[in-house]
XYZ file of C-alpha atoms in Angstrom:
415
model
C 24.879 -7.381 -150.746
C 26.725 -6.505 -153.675
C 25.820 -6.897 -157.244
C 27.711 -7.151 -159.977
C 27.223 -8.172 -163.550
C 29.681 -9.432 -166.650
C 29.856 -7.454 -169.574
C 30.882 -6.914 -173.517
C 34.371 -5.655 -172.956
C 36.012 -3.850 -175.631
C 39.512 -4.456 -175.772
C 42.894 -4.392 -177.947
C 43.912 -7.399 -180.075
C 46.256 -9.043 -178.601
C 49.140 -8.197 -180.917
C 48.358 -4.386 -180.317
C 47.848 -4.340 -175.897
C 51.205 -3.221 -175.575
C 51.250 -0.229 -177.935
C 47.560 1.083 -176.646
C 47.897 0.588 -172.659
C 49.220 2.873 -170.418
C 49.182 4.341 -166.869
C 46.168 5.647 -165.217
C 45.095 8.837 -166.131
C 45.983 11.014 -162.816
C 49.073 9.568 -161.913
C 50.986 11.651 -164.500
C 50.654 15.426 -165.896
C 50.130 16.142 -169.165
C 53.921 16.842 -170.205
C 54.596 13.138 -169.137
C 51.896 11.558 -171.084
C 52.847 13.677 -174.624
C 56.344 12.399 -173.465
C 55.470 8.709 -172.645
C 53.314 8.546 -175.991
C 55.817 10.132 -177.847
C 54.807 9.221 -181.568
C 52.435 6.066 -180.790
C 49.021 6.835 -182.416
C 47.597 4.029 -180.868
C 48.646 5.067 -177.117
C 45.381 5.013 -174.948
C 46.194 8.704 -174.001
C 44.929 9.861 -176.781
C 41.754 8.955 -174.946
C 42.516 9.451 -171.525
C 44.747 12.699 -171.994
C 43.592 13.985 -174.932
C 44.559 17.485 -174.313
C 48.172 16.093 -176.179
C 46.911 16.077 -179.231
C 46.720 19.775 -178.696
C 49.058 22.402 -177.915
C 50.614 23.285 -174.799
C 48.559 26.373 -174.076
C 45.546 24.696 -174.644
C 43.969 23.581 -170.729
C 43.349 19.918 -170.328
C 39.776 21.072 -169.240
C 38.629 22.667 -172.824
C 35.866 21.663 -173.967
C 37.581 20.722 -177.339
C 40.131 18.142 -175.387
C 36.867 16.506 -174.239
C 35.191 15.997 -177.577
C 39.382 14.995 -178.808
C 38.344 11.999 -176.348
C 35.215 10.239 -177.955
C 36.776 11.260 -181.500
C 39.895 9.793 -180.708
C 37.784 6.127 -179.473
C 35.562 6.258 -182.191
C 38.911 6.325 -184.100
C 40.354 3.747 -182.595
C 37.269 1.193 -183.079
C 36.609 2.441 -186.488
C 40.552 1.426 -186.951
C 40.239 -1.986 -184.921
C 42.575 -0.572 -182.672
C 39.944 -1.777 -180.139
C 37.169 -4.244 -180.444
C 33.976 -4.907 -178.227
C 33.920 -8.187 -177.526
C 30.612 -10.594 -178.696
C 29.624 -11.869 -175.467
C 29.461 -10.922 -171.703
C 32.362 -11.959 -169.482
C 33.680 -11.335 -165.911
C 38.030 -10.980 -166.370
C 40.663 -11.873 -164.435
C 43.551 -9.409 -163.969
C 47.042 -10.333 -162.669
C 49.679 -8.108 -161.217
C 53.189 -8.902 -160.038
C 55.261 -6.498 -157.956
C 58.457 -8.025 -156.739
C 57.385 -11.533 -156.802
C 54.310 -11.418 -155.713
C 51.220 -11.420 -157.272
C 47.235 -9.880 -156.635
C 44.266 -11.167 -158.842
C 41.684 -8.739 -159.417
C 38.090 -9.644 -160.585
C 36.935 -7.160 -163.780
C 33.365 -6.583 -163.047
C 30.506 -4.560 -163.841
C 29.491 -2.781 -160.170
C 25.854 -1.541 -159.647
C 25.530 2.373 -159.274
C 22.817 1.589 -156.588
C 25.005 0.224 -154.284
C 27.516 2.994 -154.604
C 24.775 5.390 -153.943
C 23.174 3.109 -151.176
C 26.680 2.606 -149.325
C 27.130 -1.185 -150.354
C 30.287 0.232 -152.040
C 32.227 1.900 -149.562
C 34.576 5.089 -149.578
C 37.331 6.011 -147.092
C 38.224 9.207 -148.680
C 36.560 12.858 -149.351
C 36.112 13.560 -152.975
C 36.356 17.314 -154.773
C 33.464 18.468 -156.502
C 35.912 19.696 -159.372
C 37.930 16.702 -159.992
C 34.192 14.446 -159.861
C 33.058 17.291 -162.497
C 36.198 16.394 -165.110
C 35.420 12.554 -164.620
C 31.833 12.956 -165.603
C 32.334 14.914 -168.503
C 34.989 12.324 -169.486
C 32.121 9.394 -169.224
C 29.460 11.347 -170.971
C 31.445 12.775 -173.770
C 32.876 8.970 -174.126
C 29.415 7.317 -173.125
C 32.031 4.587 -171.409
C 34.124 4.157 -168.209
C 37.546 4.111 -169.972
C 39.460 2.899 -166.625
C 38.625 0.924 -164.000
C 38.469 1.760 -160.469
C 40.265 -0.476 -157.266
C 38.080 -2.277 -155.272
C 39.100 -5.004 -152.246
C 36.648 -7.535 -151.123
C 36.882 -9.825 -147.654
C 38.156 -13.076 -149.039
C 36.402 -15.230 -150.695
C 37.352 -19.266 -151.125
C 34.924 -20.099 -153.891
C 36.082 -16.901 -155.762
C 39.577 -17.714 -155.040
C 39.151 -21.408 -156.495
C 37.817 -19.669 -159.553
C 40.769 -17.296 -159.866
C 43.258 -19.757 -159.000
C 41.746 -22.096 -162.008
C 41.643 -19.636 -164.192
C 45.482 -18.210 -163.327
C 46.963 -21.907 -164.158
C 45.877 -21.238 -168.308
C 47.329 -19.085 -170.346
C 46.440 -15.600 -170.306
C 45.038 -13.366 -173.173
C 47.959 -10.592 -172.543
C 50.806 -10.632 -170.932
C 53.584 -8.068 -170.361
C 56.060 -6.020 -168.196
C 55.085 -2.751 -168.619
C 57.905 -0.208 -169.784
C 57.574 2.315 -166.503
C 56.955 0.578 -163.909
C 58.694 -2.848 -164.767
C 55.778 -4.857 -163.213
C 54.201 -8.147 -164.929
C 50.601 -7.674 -166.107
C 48.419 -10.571 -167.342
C 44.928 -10.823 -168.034
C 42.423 -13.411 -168.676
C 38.767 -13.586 -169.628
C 36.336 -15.308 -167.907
C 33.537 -16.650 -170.785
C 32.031 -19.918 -169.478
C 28.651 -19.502 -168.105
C 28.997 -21.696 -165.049
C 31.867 -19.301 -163.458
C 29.839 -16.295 -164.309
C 27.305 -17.334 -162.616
C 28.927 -18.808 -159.843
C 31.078 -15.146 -159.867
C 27.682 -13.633 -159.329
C 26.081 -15.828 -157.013
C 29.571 -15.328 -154.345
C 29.120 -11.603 -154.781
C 25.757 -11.841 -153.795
C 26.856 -12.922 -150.510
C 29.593 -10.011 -149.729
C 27.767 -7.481 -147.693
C 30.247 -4.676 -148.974
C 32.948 -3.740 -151.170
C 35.521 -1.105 -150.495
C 37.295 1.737 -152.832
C 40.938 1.348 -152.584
C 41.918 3.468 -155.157
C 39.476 5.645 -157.971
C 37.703 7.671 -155.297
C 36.966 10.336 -158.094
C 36.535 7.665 -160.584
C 34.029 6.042 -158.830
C 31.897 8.915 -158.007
C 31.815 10.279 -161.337
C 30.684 6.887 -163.371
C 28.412 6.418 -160.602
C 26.626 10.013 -161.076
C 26.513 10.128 -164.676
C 25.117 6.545 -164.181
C 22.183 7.545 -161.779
C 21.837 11.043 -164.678
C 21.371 8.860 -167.072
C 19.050 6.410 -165.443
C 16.812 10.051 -164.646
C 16.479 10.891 -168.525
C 16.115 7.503 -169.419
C 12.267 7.475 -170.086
C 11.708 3.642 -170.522
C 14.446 3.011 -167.879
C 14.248 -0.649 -166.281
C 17.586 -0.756 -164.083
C 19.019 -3.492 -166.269
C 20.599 -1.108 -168.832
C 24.288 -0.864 -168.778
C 24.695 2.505 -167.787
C 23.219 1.563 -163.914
C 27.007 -0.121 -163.966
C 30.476 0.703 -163.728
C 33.743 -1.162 -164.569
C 35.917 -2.061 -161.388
C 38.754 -4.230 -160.643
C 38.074 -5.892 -157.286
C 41.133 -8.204 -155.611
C 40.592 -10.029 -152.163
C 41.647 -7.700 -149.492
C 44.443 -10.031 -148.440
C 46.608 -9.929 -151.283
C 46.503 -5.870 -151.608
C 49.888 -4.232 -151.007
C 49.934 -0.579 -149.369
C 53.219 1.339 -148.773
C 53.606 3.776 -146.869
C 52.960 7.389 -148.070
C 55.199 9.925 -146.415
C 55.923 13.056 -145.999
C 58.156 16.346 -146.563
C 58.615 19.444 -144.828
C 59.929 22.955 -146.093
C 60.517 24.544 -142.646
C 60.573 23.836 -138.592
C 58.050 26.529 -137.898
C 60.646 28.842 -136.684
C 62.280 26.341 -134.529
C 66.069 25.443 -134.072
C 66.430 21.394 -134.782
C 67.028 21.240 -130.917
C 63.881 22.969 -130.227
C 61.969 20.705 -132.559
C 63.600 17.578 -131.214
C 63.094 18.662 -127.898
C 59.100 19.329 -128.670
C 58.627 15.845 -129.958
C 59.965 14.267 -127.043
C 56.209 15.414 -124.827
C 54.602 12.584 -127.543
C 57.498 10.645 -128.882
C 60.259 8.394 -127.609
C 63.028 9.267 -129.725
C 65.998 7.332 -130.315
C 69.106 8.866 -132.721
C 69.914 6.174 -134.968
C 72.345 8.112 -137.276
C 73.645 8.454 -140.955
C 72.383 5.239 -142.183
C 68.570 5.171 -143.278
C 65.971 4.009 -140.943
C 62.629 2.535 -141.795
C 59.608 2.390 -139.404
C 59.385 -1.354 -137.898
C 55.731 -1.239 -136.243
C 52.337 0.378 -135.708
C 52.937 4.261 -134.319
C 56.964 3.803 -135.364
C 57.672 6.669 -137.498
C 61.327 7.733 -138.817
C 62.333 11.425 -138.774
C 65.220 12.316 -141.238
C 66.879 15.811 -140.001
C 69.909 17.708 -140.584
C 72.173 14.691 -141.751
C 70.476 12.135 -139.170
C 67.730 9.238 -138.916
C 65.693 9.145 -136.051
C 63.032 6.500 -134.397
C 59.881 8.458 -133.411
C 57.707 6.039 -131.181
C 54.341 7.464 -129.769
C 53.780 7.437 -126.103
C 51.125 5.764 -125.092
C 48.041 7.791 -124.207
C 48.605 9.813 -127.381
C 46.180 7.785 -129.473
C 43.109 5.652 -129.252
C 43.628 1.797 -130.674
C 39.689 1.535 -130.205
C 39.169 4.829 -132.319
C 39.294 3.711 -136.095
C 41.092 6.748 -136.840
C 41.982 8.078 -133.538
C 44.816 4.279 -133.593
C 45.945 5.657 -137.633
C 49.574 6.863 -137.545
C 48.906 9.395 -140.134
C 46.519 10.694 -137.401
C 48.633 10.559 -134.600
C 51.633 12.521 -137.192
C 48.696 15.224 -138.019
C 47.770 15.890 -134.904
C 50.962 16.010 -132.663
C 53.866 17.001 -135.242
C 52.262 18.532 -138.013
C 49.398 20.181 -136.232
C 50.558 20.792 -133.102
C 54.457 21.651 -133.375
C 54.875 22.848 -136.986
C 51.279 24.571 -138.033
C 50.665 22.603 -141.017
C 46.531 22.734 -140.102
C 45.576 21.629 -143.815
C 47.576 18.924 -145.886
C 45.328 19.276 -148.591
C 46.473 23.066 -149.294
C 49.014 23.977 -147.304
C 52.358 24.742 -149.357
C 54.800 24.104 -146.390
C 54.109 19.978 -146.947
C 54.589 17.857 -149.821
C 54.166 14.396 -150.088
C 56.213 11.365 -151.320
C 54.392 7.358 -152.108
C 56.549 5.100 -150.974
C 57.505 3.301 -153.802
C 60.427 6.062 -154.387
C 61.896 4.686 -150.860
C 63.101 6.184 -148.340
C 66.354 7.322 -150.242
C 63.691 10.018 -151.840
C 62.900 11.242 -148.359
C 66.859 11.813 -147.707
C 67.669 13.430 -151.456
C 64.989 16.308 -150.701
C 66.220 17.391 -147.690
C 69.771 17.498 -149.028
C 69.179 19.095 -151.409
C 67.915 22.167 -149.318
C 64.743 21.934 -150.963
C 63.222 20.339 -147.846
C 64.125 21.237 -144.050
C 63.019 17.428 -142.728
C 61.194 14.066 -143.472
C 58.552 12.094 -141.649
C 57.947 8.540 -142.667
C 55.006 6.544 -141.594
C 54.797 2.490 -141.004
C 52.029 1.487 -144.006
C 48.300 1.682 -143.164
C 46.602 -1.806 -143.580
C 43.606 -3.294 -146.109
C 42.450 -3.914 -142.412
C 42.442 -0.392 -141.040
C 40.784 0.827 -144.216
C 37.723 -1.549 -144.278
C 37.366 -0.349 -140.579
C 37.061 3.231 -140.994
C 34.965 2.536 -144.129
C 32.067 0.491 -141.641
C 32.327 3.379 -139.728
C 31.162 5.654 -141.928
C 34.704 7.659 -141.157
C 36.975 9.231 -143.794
C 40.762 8.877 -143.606
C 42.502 12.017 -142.910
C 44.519 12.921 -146.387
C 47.376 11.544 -148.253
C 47.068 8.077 -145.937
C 47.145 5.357 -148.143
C 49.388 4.489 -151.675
C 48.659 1.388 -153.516
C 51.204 -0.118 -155.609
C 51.140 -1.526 -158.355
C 48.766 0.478 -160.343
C 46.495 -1.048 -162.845
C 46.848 -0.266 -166.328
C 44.440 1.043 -168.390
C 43.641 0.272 -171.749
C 43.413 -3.513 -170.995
C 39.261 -3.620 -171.206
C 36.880 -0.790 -171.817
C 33.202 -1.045 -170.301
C 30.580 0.817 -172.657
C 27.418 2.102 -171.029
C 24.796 1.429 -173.775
């Protein structure tokens, strides 16, 4: 069962949340974040990507652009750019993406049941990226963003939510990049926190949607410092870790698609013709077309849109992965007819979230830069919870979930 406790946020005054959020850290490269905090001082990525307070040549993995971090937060709570707040509170976090809207519960999540599998993962995690998280926390001694996490709905926690949604927020604002509505709410009285609590007590899991790295990295530098911790009791703050968790239901997942640089050698009429052993194919033309259903998939080549439908006997709908589309795509186009055998390294592939539409798909391959396009029908919150009780891990580049959060809304210190 899962547990979860409230805690002293630290957070911008409300005249000041707009100037100091910002996207998540790994959603942009460094040249974007010096661009998008242009000459804001207060811009949280002078925290998050601190390596622009340096120049160009200098690696965002220096030692110096970690210690830039906690000098640049002790900066901006010496400056009351940020400001811990007195008491312990769950918050509420609101996000509206073309009229509609997912509430997201700000929590503190137990390291043990990350560790113990209570919080479960879908995807692998790199030993590298984990590595540049962790030095992040310990240099900071604070989880700076949150991570995703979906939860099987809830009707108590949804009363609470709903209650809470109807007053007016603490912040609220359409960020500049994305155009999106954030709000954001704290949750103070003791009743609902404990009532909060008490309903998480009751979920058997909850799942990562997004902050795979993240979540691995607060939850070993957790467990480290639990180890040196000589009078450690397990109710210290640093046995928790700041995540955003939103009923499963109301999570939106696009599809995440992808681009190819070459046929493998193969003529277009040689390609076509080897998808048709695994594929019903149908040639619907010039104008764009978007897969309609589970193991649809759109292929745009040479000028034209075609409908891709797997024959059955191709995949397994009682195989957790074996039913995914981005497994059946693997395994019988990008495996078997174009020897792509890694997506994680191979150069030959690149890959495009669906929130840039399907126009994206068509404007690389125009443009010569790409030979053709594969788009896949969107995985579900379902699917992912099921390969997650299985103990399975999604093949690569399956899911993208829109909208982001933003960071820089609340801060969760570990001592």
């Amino acid at each position: 069962m899962a547990i979860i406790k409230p805690f002293k946020g630290i957070r911008p005054p409300k005249d000041l949340v707009e100037r100091i959020e910002s996207r998540p850290y790994d959603v942009l490269d460094s040249k974007e974040a010096r661009e998008e905090a242009g000459d804001n001082e207060m811009s949280l990525y002078h925290i998050i990507k601190p390596e622009i307070d340096f120049g160009e040549d200098v690696s965002e993995y220096d030692p110096r652009v970690y210690q830039k971090a906690a000098d640049n937060f002790k900066k901006f709570m010496d400056k009351g750019w940020l400001v811990q707040d007195e008491k312990e509170n769950y918050y509420l976090y609101a996000q509206t993406m073309n009229g509609k809207t997912q509430y997201g519960l700000v929590v503190g999540t137990a390291v043990e049941d990350y560790l113990s599998g209570v919080i479960k993962k879908h995807e692998l995690t790199r030993c590298d990226k984990e590595e540049d998280r962790m030095k992040h926390v310990r240099v900071c001694n604070a989880n700076m963003e949150p991570v995703f996490f979906a939860y099987p709905d809830n009707q108590r926690l949804d009363e609470i939510i709903t209650r809470y949604a109807d007053t007016v927020p603490e912040y609220d604002f359409i960020a500049p990049i994305d155009g999106f509505r954030h709000q954001f709410w704290i949750i103070g009285d003791d009743n609902d926190i404990k009532a909060i609590t008490e309903e998480f007590a009751k979920i058997p899991s909850l799942y990562i949607a997004d902050g795979h790295h993240r979540s691995a990295a607060a939850a070993l530098v957790g467990a480290e410092l639990a180890r040196k911790d000589q009078n450690h009791t397990g109710r210290e703050e640093y046995n928790y870790f700041m995540a955003v968790c939103f009923q499963a239901s109301q999570l939106t997942i696009l599809d995440y698609n992808r681009v190819v640089k070459d046929l493998n050698g193969l003529t277009s009429e040689q390609f076509i013709e080897a998808l048709k052993q695994d594929f019903i194919i149908e040639d619907k033309g010039g104008k764009i077309y978007k897969p309609s259903h589970i193991h649809n998939f759109s292929l745009y080549l040479d000028g034209c849109w075609y409908s891709l439908t797997a024959k059955e006997g191709t995949y397994n709908d009682s195989d957790p992965i074996g039913v995914l589309d981005v497994d059946i795509s693997t395994r019988l186009i990008l495996n078997k007819i174009l020897n792509i055998q890694d997506l994680r390294s191979d150069k030959r592939i690149d890959f495009v979230g669906g929130l840039r539409g399907l126009e994206e798909l068509r404007r690389r391959v125009d443009s010569g830069e790409m030979r053709a396009a594969l788009a896949l029908y969107p995985v579900s919150m379902k699917q992912i919870m099921d390969i997650a009780d299985s103990g399975a891990i999604m093949p690569p580049k399956a899911t993208w979930f829109e909208p982001k959060l933003r960071s820089g809304l609340v801060i969760h210190k570990l001592s």
